Amino acid sequence: MAKAAWPEEGKRRHIGRRIDRIDGAEKVTGAAKYSYDINRPGMLWAQLVTSPHALAEIESIDTSAAKALKGVEAVWTDPDLDKVQYIGQIVAAVAAVTEEIAEEATRLVKVKYNPLKHQVVDSDPALSQGEPSKREQGDVEKAFADPGLVVTAGDYGIPVITHCCLEPHGQVTEIRDGELHVWPSTQNVSRYSDRLGDAVDIPQNKIHVETQYMGGGFGSKFGFDAWGMIGAVLSKQTGKPVKLMLNRATELETAGNRPSAFAKIKVGLQQDGLIAVVDAEIWGSGGGGGYNPPPVPYVFTKVPNTRVIGKGIRTNRGGQRAWRAPNHPQGCFLTMSALEDAAAALNMDALDFFLRNVQLTDRPEVYAEELQIAADLIGYRRKAHLRGDKNAGPVKRGLGISMHTWGGRGHPSECDVTINSDGSVEAKIGSQDLGTGTRTVIDIVVAETLGLPLDAVKVSLGKNAYPASGASGGSTTVGGVSTSARNAATDALNALLAMVGRRIGIDADALEAKDGRIQEISKPDNSLSWRDACALLGPNSITKRGINTPNESEAQGMISSGVGGVQMADVSVDIETGVVSINEVIAVQDCGLIIDLKTAESQVYGALIMGVTFALYEECIYDAITGRMLNADMEFYRLAGLSDIGKLKVHMMTGKGYADRGVIGLGEPPAISPGAAISNAVANAIGVRVPHLPLTPDRVIAALQKGGIA
Amino acid sequence: MAFLFIAPWFRPRLPSDRLNTQTSKISCAKSPVVLENPSSIEPEVNHQSGVPRPDAFLLLVEYSEFHPIKRKATMTEKTNVPKIPAVSRRGFLKGIGIGTAATGLAAAVKPIAEAAENDSNVRGPGEVPIVLKINGKNRTLNVEPRVTLLDALRNRLDLTGAKKVCDRGTCGACTVLLDGKPIYSCSMLAVEAEGSAITTIEGIGTPVKMNFVQKSFVHNDAQQCGFCTPGFVMASTVFLEKHPNPTPEEIRFALGGNLCRCGTYAGIQEVATSAMKGGA
Ligand code: FES
Ligand code: FES
């Protein structure tokens, strides 16, 4: 009997190697069809009318001129909508025979608004509503009373940023023979359509969801959203397929939004650098909804005395969505900045300081090891200096450190593996590949289990018709799908071995699948090819369902959770212009058993690049007076380009103590630290904290004017 | 001389492969950009210098060899059919009626209706038949003159490899080749592309027969979600064909006109560097 447990090191054929993603060729040739690329016969294009006001009553909507335009087939409005609460909120939608006509028609929809006084400012704690929340451990007041402590206080802030997925949110919808077909850009194929049918009276069992390729989600694409419902209604009204994708401005205003976090943080250190107390007041906004202050102190959860007062500010801005490691980049930036400021006040080297305090984390040995590795990779001891680069000249150089953590436990997942009598193999799973390499991971696991080459296995995913698998969020996918695929493939193999064993008169337990053959474990020469073995199945193929039940799989060592990572940044700051440039960023990351080293490393590189982007450039800039987002486009909502990222190095923790923990997710953790590491490096270079991200030249200059070495 | 001051964090983006282009007016990628009044550096001849987009005056900084324009809303566009390799900036400025104070072109701008009556070259409004030569084949289609090349490819011809992301010449996801040169197809009208040879991502390789750059993209995992990838592949293919031994600076500069959200730049740098080593 083959066992589901992961094969030991040395016995792995595919797992842990650098393997090209299996859908790479489709993507680089433009053959991959994303949701945005689905063109159906007779399809209409829909465009949205969105609110230009951050808060307004709707007095009337006149759609007659839009309806009269030649080529317009349907106009959607919501009779119950009497108020808009943010810029970009959907007010009406038009479906027309071409995209251009639909767009023109949106301009003919006349909406009469009665603008009300809006509130879009999220950086002023005085604007918060309701009772502040409070988290406390130990006794903060008493701790600060210790006269031996070195106490520092500072202001910090990290703004609202938006996901800016290159493929916007949206979908193609079609109602055919009373059944609803949807091709959405989603991270959640299996559960995307729950309740989508309500608006068009179609039950869940008649809704077909398919997403083969999607262009980025980062936490923002779990539900069908208003546009999904509108697309279904327009399809029903017109009897035709409808493509509705958000335009760039609406995408940036309404379909993203990582909540902001501003803070006053007071830190007390013992003379030897050990953290004794952290006291934080945090405020911020995630739009119109509630606010959950980020975890502070982050990573150093065993600091004996901590307090967080949280104040939410409701704003007339698009609602918040999960953003790669929800609340962690904020908590990390606030914590690591405040701690590094405290270490600097003590004139303590930052690396010594973090090493001194690893005992206050959940995983001291891991962090200590990772700090050492990162320090070696960046040449820390050679380059490091205390706050303020004392070299002459306008360009100052500095190093910064940050640490982070994440769960990453595999989600519930089911997968079917079929072995056909011609030897072909298929895995079917209601998961999705966001570009993380999910298809490839499933292929690797099934091929490994069956002793086959990668191209012997076909991976079918991206449909809700397949066995249900969780949403791809929170770094839960790789653990979920690799375990369900492994379980399914193992059961299918055991069924095959049992049948083959009966036919050739050898106990199934004495057989194994290896290198494309079924062989006797003790006498490998006694074997038959995979094809011949499968031919013995006759007309009966084998299909087995594998399930990942997280608690059980964790107990069996298939998956685990809780990873630590360390990042270090080396930056140069021009103190005449305030421009920060990245020389190098190092990521040291553990993630348990790595299935595909190549795509795993890509995840970390990608996270670093996203991190450089939010450290240096990203911010949704709102104008208090008009309530508008001033940079709802890609010129001024700036993403890092190829020339902005410096040199990046990724080190994955593998081998003993890491790989034997089972599979753990990787998408979120490396995206957490860059903001903090880069901010700390800038402070180290110029001798003063630039309190708010992104580290734009104006902010750097303002900080220099207050202090530092300029 | 008038100066235009650009927000310090604003960095102009240019279409790919700008190595031989006039970018000297742009001082530095990350420092404040100070630019001469573009009208004072107005080229007289149509030497395929690009034109700025009309949607923001700031974008006049984008000044390169291949830069096309976007005039989606112009219903009755005067086009020098059948062939316009690139529209001159002067022609463009006429079209949107700016830059007139410096260039004295105001008198030259005809009211659109008048132009429509008097000029047999005016096409539309309404759909007009055009022939586009795409990947070596002539394709006949009907489009309104306001339809961009990108939308014509994606919506009318189901050539969806070029992606629509910013739709205003910032990101490079819509890159196609026009007579061998990379352009942003979101920023050119379909009617303007008549007479030129258009190459899309579908025309340079297939999953079973990838070109050398595509193979290298797969091998170096220079893609994640892959939505930006076709644009990068187009830009890289032209760039590496022309510059088989690029320096890192050339790579950064040439491919700086494309944007990726997933963060695949490390792999893309590898693609270009391995080409340099002859290993692409
Ligand atoms: S440059 Fe054309 S879509 Fe962005
Ligand atoms: S790979 Fe996703 S945007 Fe570039």
PDB file of N, CA, C and O in Angstrom, chain A residues 21 24 27-28 33-34 36-37 39 99-100 104 162-163 248 434-435 579 598 602-603 606 609 618 634-636 638-640 643-644, chain B residues 9-11 13 30 53 58 146 154-156 158 160 163-165 168 170 201 206 214 219 221 223-227 261-263 265:
ATOM      1  N   ARG A  21       6.322  26.338 -14.695  1.00  0.00           N
ATOM      2  CA  ARG A  21       4.866  26.218 -14.544  1.00  0.00           C
ATOM      3  C   ARG A  21       4.271  25.623 -15.817  1.00  0.00           C
ATOM      4  O   ARG A  21       4.702  25.930 -16.922  1.00  0.00           O
ATOM      5  N   GLY A  24       2.675  27.846 -18.507  1.00  0.00           N
ATOM      6  CA  GLY A  24       3.509  28.966 -18.936  1.00  0.00           C
ATOM      7  C   GLY A  24       3.400  29.241 -20.425  1.00  0.00           C
ATOM      8  O   GLY A  24       3.300  30.384 -20.856  1.00  0.00           O
ATOM      9  N   LYS A  27       0.380  31.190 -21.435  1.00  0.00           N
ATOM     10  CA  LYS A  27       0.399  32.601 -21.024  1.00  0.00           C
ATOM     11  C   LYS A  27       1.341  33.435 -21.887  1.00  0.00           C
ATOM     12  O   LYS A  27       1.003  34.547 -22.274  1.00  0.00           O
ATOM     13  N   VAL A  28       2.506  32.926 -22.187  1.00  0.00           N
ATOM     14  CA  VAL A  28       3.469  33.754 -22.934  1.00  0.00           C
ATOM     15  C   VAL A  28       3.093  33.910 -24.401  1.00  0.00           C
ATOM     16  O   VAL A  28       3.665  34.745 -25.094  1.00  0.00           O
ATOM     17  N   LYS A  33      -6.878  32.171 -22.098  1.00  0.00           N
ATOM     18  CA  LYS A  33      -8.064  33.028 -22.118  1.00  0.00           C
ATOM     19  C   LYS A  33      -8.436  33.410 -20.690  1.00  0.00           C
ATOM     20  O   LYS A  33      -8.879  32.572 -19.895  1.00  0.00           O
ATOM     21  N   TYR A  34      -8.242  34.664 -20.378  1.00  0.00           N
ATOM     22  CA  TYR A  34      -8.652  35.202 -19.087  1.00  0.00           C
ATOM     23  C   TYR A  34     -10.146  35.521 -19.146  1.00  0.00           C
ATOM     24  O   TYR A  34     -10.732  35.572 -20.238  1.00  0.00           O
ATOM     25  N   TYR A  36     -11.557  38.280 -18.855  1.00  0.00           N
ATOM     26  CA  TYR A  36     -11.711  39.469 -19.693  1.00  0.00           C
ATOM     27  C   TYR A  36     -11.671  39.109 -21.184  1.00  0.00           C
ATOM     28  O   TYR A  36     -12.162  39.845 -22.035  1.00  0.00           O
ATOM     29  N   ASP A  37     -11.071  37.976 -21.511  1.00  0.00           N
ATOM     30  CA  ASP A  37     -10.875  37.606 -22.916  1.00  0.00           C
ATOM     31  C   ASP A  37     -12.007  36.754 -23.480  1.00  0.00           C
ATOM     32  O   ASP A  37     -11.991  36.406 -24.658  1.00  0.00           O
ATOM     33  N   ASN A  39     -15.058  35.927 -25.249  1.00  0.00           N
ATOM     34  CA  ASN A  39     -16.006  36.546 -26.182  1.00  0.00           C
ATOM     35  C   ASN A  39     -17.018  35.494 -26.585  1.00  0.00           C
ATOM     36  O   ASN A  39     -16.659  34.465 -27.150  1.00  0.00           O
ATOM     37  N   GLU A  99     -18.622  48.144 -27.084  1.00  0.00           N
ATOM     38  CA  GLU A  99     -18.104  48.770 -25.878  1.00  0.00           C
ATOM     39  C   GLU A  99     -18.201  50.293 -25.996  1.00  0.00           C
ATOM     40  O   GLU A  99     -18.509  50.988 -25.029  1.00  0.00           O
ATOM     41  N   GLU A 100     -17.953  50.798 -27.197  1.00  0.00           N
ATOM     42  CA  GLU A 100     -17.953  52.246 -27.394  1.00  0.00           C
ATOM     43  C   GLU A 100     -19.352  52.814 -27.205  1.00  0.00           C
ATOM     44  O   GLU A 100     -19.533  53.860 -26.572  1.00  0.00           O
ATOM     45  N   GLU A 104     -20.613  55.455 -24.408  1.00  0.00           N
ATOM     46  CA  GLU A 104     -21.298  56.687 -24.772  1.00  0.00           C
ATOM     47  C   GLU A 104     -22.640  56.784 -24.044  1.00  0.00           C
ATOM     48  O   GLU A 104     -23.031  57.840 -23.545  1.00  0.00           O
ATOM     49  N   THR A 162      -4.515  50.447  -2.914  1.00  0.00           N
ATOM     50  CA  THR A 162      -5.512  49.641  -3.615  1.00  0.00           C
ATOM     51  C   THR A 162      -4.832  48.517  -4.395  1.00  0.00           C
ATOM     52  O   THR A 162      -3.636  48.574  -4.665  1.00  0.00           O
ATOM     53  N   HIS A 163      -5.609  47.490  -4.689  1.00  0.00           N
ATOM     54  CA  HIS A 163      -5.013  46.273  -5.244  1.00  0.00           C
ATOM     55  C   HIS A 163      -4.491  46.468  -6.662  1.00  0.00           C
ATOM     56  O   HIS A 163      -3.498  45.887  -7.036  1.00  0.00           O
ATOM     57  N   ARG A 248     -10.656  51.264 -15.293  1.00  0.00           N
ATOM     58  CA  ARG A 248      -9.520  51.406 -14.370  1.00  0.00           C
ATOM     59  C   ARG A 248      -9.862  52.289 -13.166  1.00  0.00           C
ATOM     60  O   ARG A 248      -9.526  51.984 -12.030  1.00  0.00           O
ATOM     61  N   LEU A 434      -4.130  31.507  -9.557  1.00  0.00           N
ATOM     62  CA  LEU A 434      -4.047  32.970  -9.685  1.00  0.00           C
ATOM     63  C   LEU A 434      -2.727  33.401 -10.289  1.00  0.00           C
ATOM     64  O   LEU A 434      -2.441  34.588 -10.366  1.00  0.00           O
ATOM     65  N   GLY A 435      -1.922  32.427 -10.660  1.00  0.00           N
ATOM     66  CA  GLY A 435      -0.584  32.767 -11.118  1.00  0.00           C
ATOM     67  C   GLY A 435       0.441  32.361 -10.084  1.00  0.00           C
ATOM     68  O   GLY A 435       1.643  32.569 -10.231  1.00  0.00           O
ATOM     69  N   VAL A 579      14.982  61.487  -2.952  1.00  0.00           N
ATOM     70  CA  VAL A 579      14.654  60.248  -3.676  1.00  0.00           C
ATOM     71  C   VAL A 579      15.311  59.041  -3.006  1.00  0.00           C
ATOM     72  O   VAL A 579      16.505  59.043  -2.717  1.00  0.00           O
ATOM     73  N   LYS A 598      10.673  26.629  -7.999  1.00  0.00           N
ATOM     74  CA  LYS A 598      10.702  27.751  -8.941  1.00  0.00           C
ATOM     75  C   LYS A 598       9.531  28.717  -8.707  1.00  0.00           C
ATOM     76  O   LYS A 598       9.729  29.917  -8.550  1.00  0.00           O
ATOM     77  N   SER A 602       9.283  32.524  -7.090  1.00  0.00           N
ATOM     78  CA  SER A 602       8.592  33.606  -7.793  1.00  0.00           C
ATOM     79  C   SER A 602       7.618  34.331  -6.876  1.00  0.00           C
ATOM     80  O   SER A 602       7.450  35.544  -6.956  1.00  0.00           O
ATOM     81  N   GLN A 603       6.951  33.544  -6.016  1.00  0.00           N
ATOM     82  CA  GLN A 603       6.039  34.182  -5.059  1.00  0.00           C
ATOM     83  C   GLN A 603       6.783  35.179  -4.178  1.00  0.00           C
ATOM     84  O   GLN A 603       6.297  36.259  -3.887  1.00  0.00           O
ATOM     85  N   GLY A 606       7.942  38.204  -6.179  1.00  0.00           N
ATOM     86  CA  GLY A 606       6.788  39.052  -6.457  1.00  0.00           C
ATOM     87  C   GLY A 606       6.358  39.840  -5.237  1.00  0.00           C
ATOM     88  O   GLY A 606       6.022  41.023  -5.326  1.00  0.00           O
ATOM     89  N   ILE A 609       8.613  42.737  -4.654  1.00  0.00           N
ATOM     90  CA  ILE A 609       8.386  43.831  -5.601  1.00  0.00           C
ATOM     91  C   ILE A 609       7.115  44.597  -5.231  1.00  0.00           C
ATOM     92  O   ILE A 609       7.088  45.823  -5.246  1.00  0.00           O
ATOM     93  N   GLU A 618       2.965  53.706  -3.314  1.00  0.00           N
ATOM     94  CA  GLU A 618       1.507  53.530  -3.374  1.00  0.00           C
ATOM     95  C   GLU A 618       0.753  54.291  -2.302  1.00  0.00           C
ATOM     96  O   GLU A 618       1.079  54.219  -1.117  1.00  0.00           O
ATOM     97  N   MET A 634      -3.356  54.765 -13.720  1.00  0.00           N
ATOM     98  CA  MET A 634      -2.062  54.122 -13.491  1.00  0.00           C
ATOM     99  C   MET A 634      -0.865  55.033 -13.725  1.00  0.00           C
ATOM    100  O   MET A 634       0.268  54.611 -13.529  1.00  0.00           O
ATOM    101  N   GLU A 635      -1.127  56.273 -14.133  1.00  0.00           N
ATOM    102  CA  GLU A 635      -0.015  57.219 -14.179  1.00  0.00           C
ATOM    103  C   GLU A 635       0.354  57.635 -12.759  1.00  0.00           C
ATOM    104  O   GLU A 635       1.507  57.682 -12.381  1.00  0.00           O
ATOM    105  N   PHE A 636      -0.671  57.974 -12.006  1.00  0.00           N
ATOM    106  CA  PHE A 636      -0.431  58.596 -10.708  1.00  0.00           C
ATOM    107  C   PHE A 636      -0.665  57.648  -9.542  1.00  0.00           C
ATOM    108  O   PHE A 636      -0.305  57.962  -8.421  1.00  0.00           O
ATOM    109  N   ARG A 638       1.022  54.836  -8.666  1.00  0.00           N
ATOM    110  CA  ARG A 638       2.281  54.430  -9.254  1.00  0.00           C
ATOM    111  C   ARG A 638       2.652  53.024  -8.822  1.00  0.00           C
ATOM    112  O   ARG A 638       2.665  52.738  -7.622  1.00  0.00           O
ATOM    113  N   LEU A 639       2.927  52.164  -9.784  1.00  0.00           N
ATOM    114  CA  LEU A 639       3.491  50.843  -9.483  1.00  0.00           C
ATOM    115  C   LEU A 639       4.975  50.861  -9.827  1.00  0.00           C
ATOM    116  O   LEU A 639       5.387  51.528 -10.767  1.00  0.00           O
ATOM    117  N   ALA A 640       5.751  50.128  -9.075  1.00  0.00           N
ATOM    118  CA  ALA A 640       7.182  50.046  -9.384  1.00  0.00           C
ATOM    119  C   ALA A 640       7.374  49.454 -10.771  1.00  0.00           C
ATOM    120  O   ALA A 640       6.623  48.581 -11.201  1.00  0.00           O
ATOM    121  N   SER A 643      12.943  49.178 -13.312  1.00  0.00           N
ATOM    122  CA  SER A 643      14.166  49.864 -12.900  1.00  0.00           C
ATOM    123  C   SER A 643      14.124  50.314 -11.442  1.00  0.00           C
ATOM    124  O   SER A 643      15.077  50.898 -10.954  1.00  0.00           O
ATOM    125  N   ASP A 644      13.022  50.053 -10.749  1.00  0.00           N
ATOM    126  CA  ASP A 644      12.880  50.586  -9.392  1.00  0.00           C
ATOM    127  C   ASP A 644      13.234  49.600  -8.293  1.00  0.00           C
ATOM    128  O   ASP A 644      13.251  49.966  -7.115  1.00  0.00           O
TER     129      ASP A 644
ATOM    130  N   TRP B   9       7.024  62.289  -7.515  1.00  0.00           N
ATOM    131  CA  TRP B   9       6.979  60.840  -7.571  1.00  0.00           C
ATOM    132  C   TRP B   9       6.447  60.350  -8.900  1.00  0.00           C
ATOM    133  O   TRP B   9       6.272  59.180  -9.131  1.00  0.00           O
ATOM    134  N   PHE B  10       6.168  61.298  -9.755  1.00  0.00           N
ATOM    135  CA  PHE B  10       5.664  60.901 -11.061  1.00  0.00           C
ATOM    136  C   PHE B  10       6.813  60.491 -11.943  1.00  0.00           C
ATOM    137  O   PHE B  10       7.774  61.217 -12.110  1.00  0.00           O
ATOM    138  N   ARG B  11       6.724  59.323 -12.517  1.00  0.00           N
ATOM    139  CA  ARG B  11       7.768  58.920 -13.424  1.00  0.00           C
ATOM    140  C   ARG B  11       7.150  58.593 -14.771  1.00  0.00           C
ATOM    141  O   ARG B  11       6.265  57.765 -14.863  1.00  0.00           O
ATOM    142  N   ARG B  13       6.302  57.070 -18.199  1.00  0.00           N
ATOM    143  CA  ARG B  13       6.479  55.731 -18.745  1.00  0.00           C
ATOM    144  C   ARG B  13       6.515  55.848 -20.256  1.00  0.00           C
ATOM    145  O   ARG B  13       5.811  56.625 -20.847  1.00  0.00           O
ATOM    146  N   LYS B  30      13.573  59.015 -11.229  1.00  0.00           N
ATOM    147  CA  LYS B  30      12.911  59.234  -9.950  1.00  0.00           C
ATOM    148  C   LYS B  30      13.006  60.656  -9.423  1.00  0.00           C
ATOM    149  O   LYS B  30      12.369  60.995  -8.452  1.00  0.00           O
ATOM    150  N   ARG B  53      -0.475  61.974 -25.257  1.00  0.00           N
ATOM    151  CA  ARG B  53      -1.898  61.700 -25.177  1.00  0.00           C
ATOM    152  C   ARG B  53      -2.638  62.955 -24.763  1.00  0.00           C
ATOM    153  O   ARG B  53      -2.106  63.786 -24.070  1.00  0.00           O
ATOM    154  N   LEU B  58       0.178  66.667 -18.383  1.00  0.00           N
ATOM    155  CA  LEU B  58       1.426  66.167 -17.809  1.00  0.00           C
ATOM    156  C   LEU B  58       2.044  65.100 -18.692  1.00  0.00           C
ATOM    157  O   LEU B  58       3.241  64.877 -18.681  1.00  0.00           O
ATOM    158  N   ARG B 146     -13.822  55.818 -33.841  1.00  0.00           N
ATOM    159  CA  ARG B 146     -13.342  56.017 -32.468  1.00  0.00           C
ATOM    160  C   ARG B 146     -12.802  54.734 -31.827  1.00  0.00           C
ATOM    161  O   ARG B 146     -12.334  54.749 -30.695  1.00  0.00           O
ATOM    162  N   ARG B 154      -9.338  42.972 -29.855  1.00  0.00           N
ATOM    163  CA  ARG B 154      -9.935  42.143 -28.801  1.00  0.00           C
ATOM    164  C   ARG B 154     -11.415  41.883 -29.032  1.00  0.00           C
ATOM    165  O   ARG B 154     -11.887  40.760 -28.883  1.00  0.00           O
ATOM    166  N   ASN B 155     -12.147  42.946 -29.383  1.00  0.00           N
ATOM    167  CA  ASN B 155     -13.609  42.840 -29.418  1.00  0.00           C
ATOM    168  C   ASN B 155     -14.144  42.399 -30.769  1.00  0.00           C
ATOM    169  O   ASN B 155     -15.214  41.826 -30.844  1.00  0.00           O
ATOM    170  N   ARG B 156     -13.435  42.743 -31.830  1.00  0.00           N
ATOM    171  CA  ARG B 156     -13.954  42.391 -33.157  1.00  0.00           C
ATOM    172  C   ARG B 156     -13.286  41.165 -33.742  1.00  0.00           C
ATOM    173  O   ARG B 156     -13.877  40.447 -34.521  1.00  0.00           O
ATOM    174  N   ASP B 158     -11.350  38.886 -31.890  1.00  0.00           N
ATOM    175  CA  ASP B 158     -11.075  37.870 -30.878  1.00  0.00           C
ATOM    176  C   ASP B 158      -9.581  37.578 -30.738  1.00  0.00           C
ATOM    177  O   ASP B 158      -9.185  36.474 -30.364  1.00  0.00           O
ATOM    178  N   THR B 160      -7.183  38.210 -28.349  1.00  0.00           N
ATOM    179  CA  THR B 160      -7.248  38.736 -26.989  1.00  0.00           C
ATOM    180  C   THR B 160      -5.917  38.653 -26.254  1.00  0.00           C
ATOM    181  O   THR B 160      -5.854  38.864 -25.044  1.00  0.00           O
ATOM    182  N   LYS B 163      -3.689  42.868 -23.867  1.00  0.00           N
ATOM    183  CA  LYS B 163      -4.635  43.081 -22.771  1.00  0.00           C
ATOM    184  C   LYS B 163      -4.969  44.549 -22.593  1.00  0.00           C
ATOM    185  O   LYS B 163      -4.149  45.426 -22.870  1.00  0.00           O
ATOM    186  N   LYS B 164      -6.169  44.769 -22.067  1.00  0.00           N
ATOM    187  CA  LYS B 164      -6.570  46.141 -21.741  1.00  0.00           C
ATOM    188  C   LYS B 164      -6.428  46.331 -20.239  1.00  0.00           C
ATOM    189  O   LYS B 164      -7.117  45.669 -19.457  1.00  0.00           O
ATOM    190  N   VAL B 165      -5.536  47.196 -19.828  1.00  0.00           N
ATOM    191  CA  VAL B 165      -5.293  47.388 -18.403  1.00  0.00           C
ATOM    192  C   VAL B 165      -5.538  48.847 -18.019  1.00  0.00           C
ATOM    193  O   VAL B 165      -6.477  49.164 -17.299  1.00  0.00           O
ATOM    194  N   ARG B 168      -4.727  53.770 -21.395  1.00  0.00           N
ATOM    195  CA  ARG B 168      -4.258  55.121 -21.699  1.00  0.00           C
ATOM    196  C   ARG B 168      -2.744  55.230 -21.761  1.00  0.00           C
ATOM    197  O   ARG B 168      -2.158  56.207 -21.328  1.00  0.00           O
ATOM    198  N   THR B 170      -0.100  53.703 -20.323  1.00  0.00           N
ATOM    199  CA  THR B 170       0.805  53.716 -19.176  1.00  0.00           C
ATOM    200  C   THR B 170       1.494  52.385 -18.956  1.00  0.00           C
ATOM    201  O   THR B 170       2.635  52.359 -18.502  1.00  0.00           O
ATOM    202  N   ILE B 201       0.724  39.284 -30.289  1.00  0.00           N
ATOM    203  CA  ILE B 201       1.381  38.173 -29.595  1.00  0.00           C
ATOM    204  C   ILE B 201       1.032  36.836 -30.252  1.00  0.00           C
ATOM    205  O   ILE B 201       1.853  35.918 -30.296  1.00  0.00           O
ATOM    206  N   THR B 206       3.405  30.107 -30.810  1.00  0.00           N
ATOM    207  CA  THR B 206       2.238  29.391 -30.288  1.00  0.00           C
ATOM    208  C   THR B 206       2.727  28.505 -29.146  1.00  0.00           C
ATOM    209  O   THR B 206       3.932  28.288 -29.017  1.00  0.00           O
ATOM    210  N   GLN B 214       9.825  33.739 -25.662  1.00  0.00           N
ATOM    211  CA  GLN B 214       8.739  33.066 -24.956  1.00  0.00           C
ATOM    212  C   GLN B 214       9.255  31.873 -24.170  1.00  0.00           C
ATOM    213  O   GLN B 214       8.892  31.656 -23.013  1.00  0.00           O
ATOM    214  N   HIS B 219      10.965  29.470 -18.951  1.00  0.00           N
ATOM    215  CA  HIS B 219      12.062  28.864 -18.207  1.00  0.00           C
ATOM    216  C   HIS B 219      12.455  29.694 -16.984  1.00  0.00           C
ATOM    217  O   HIS B 219      12.777  29.171 -15.929  1.00  0.00           O
ATOM    218  N   ASP B 221      10.490  31.687 -15.383  1.00  0.00           N
ATOM    219  CA  ASP B 221       9.263  31.987 -14.654  1.00  0.00           C
ATOM    220  C   ASP B 221       9.025  33.497 -14.555  1.00  0.00           C
ATOM    221  O   ASP B 221       8.740  34.033 -13.485  1.00  0.00           O
ATOM    222  N   GLN B 223       6.630  35.234 -15.161  1.00  0.00           N
ATOM    223  CA  GLN B 223       5.186  35.473 -15.209  1.00  0.00           C
ATOM    224  C   GLN B 223       4.551  34.861 -13.980  1.00  0.00           C
ATOM    225  O   GLN B 223       5.017  33.855 -13.466  1.00  0.00           O
ATOM    226  N   GLN B 224       3.506  35.514 -13.521  1.00  0.00           N
ATOM    227  CA  GLN B 224       2.685  34.874 -12.492  1.00  0.00           C
ATOM    228  C   GLN B 224       1.266  34.789 -13.033  1.00  0.00           C
ATOM    229  O   GLN B 224       0.957  33.872 -13.764  1.00  0.00           O
ATOM    230  N   CYS B 225       0.430  35.800 -12.709  1.00  0.00           N
ATOM    231  CA  CYS B 225      -0.915  35.728 -13.289  1.00  0.00           C
ATOM    232  C   CYS B 225      -0.819  35.760 -14.803  1.00  0.00           C
ATOM    233  O   CYS B 225      -1.660  35.217 -15.498  1.00  0.00           O
ATOM    234  N   GLY B 226       0.205  36.422 -15.325  1.00  0.00           N
ATOM    235  CA  GLY B 226       0.432  36.399 -16.760  1.00  0.00           C
ATOM    236  C   GLY B 226      -0.317  37.469 -17.541  1.00  0.00           C
ATOM    237  O   GLY B 226      -0.249  37.486 -18.767  1.00  0.00           O
ATOM    238  N   PHE B 227      -1.015  38.345 -16.845  1.00  0.00           N
ATOM    239  CA  PHE B 227      -1.831  39.324 -17.569  1.00  0.00           C
ATOM    240  C   PHE B 227      -0.966  40.380 -18.258  1.00  0.00           C
ATOM    241  O   PHE B 227      -1.300  40.884 -19.317  1.00  0.00           O
ATOM    242  N   ARG B 261       1.891  43.787 -11.928  1.00  0.00           N
ATOM    243  CA  ARG B 261       1.455  43.923 -10.545  1.00  0.00           C
ATOM    244  C   ARG B 261       1.942  42.757  -9.686  1.00  0.00           C
ATOM    245  O   ARG B 261       2.172  42.909  -8.497  1.00  0.00           O
ATOM    246  N   CYS B 262       2.061  41.588 -10.283  1.00  0.00           N
ATOM    247  CA  CYS B 262       2.463  40.424  -9.493  1.00  0.00           C
ATOM    248  C   CYS B 262       3.944  40.472  -9.111  1.00  0.00           C
ATOM    249  O   CYS B 262       4.380  39.756  -8.229  1.00  0.00           O
ATOM    250  N   GLY B 263       4.704  41.296  -9.806  1.00  0.00           N
ATOM    251  CA  GLY B 263       6.108  41.407  -9.457  1.00  0.00           C
ATOM    252  C   GLY B 263       6.967  40.354 -10.128  1.00  0.00           C
ATOM    253  O   GLY B 263       7.637  39.544  -9.486  1.00  0.00           O
ATOM    254  N   TYR B 265       9.425  41.118 -12.311  1.00  0.00           N
ATOM    255  CA  TYR B 265      10.573  41.782 -12.928  1.00  0.00           C
ATOM    256  C   TYR B 265      11.880  41.002 -12.755  1.00  0.00           C
ATOM    257  O   TYR B 265      12.763  41.074 -13.606  1.00  0.00           O
TER     258      TYR B 265
END
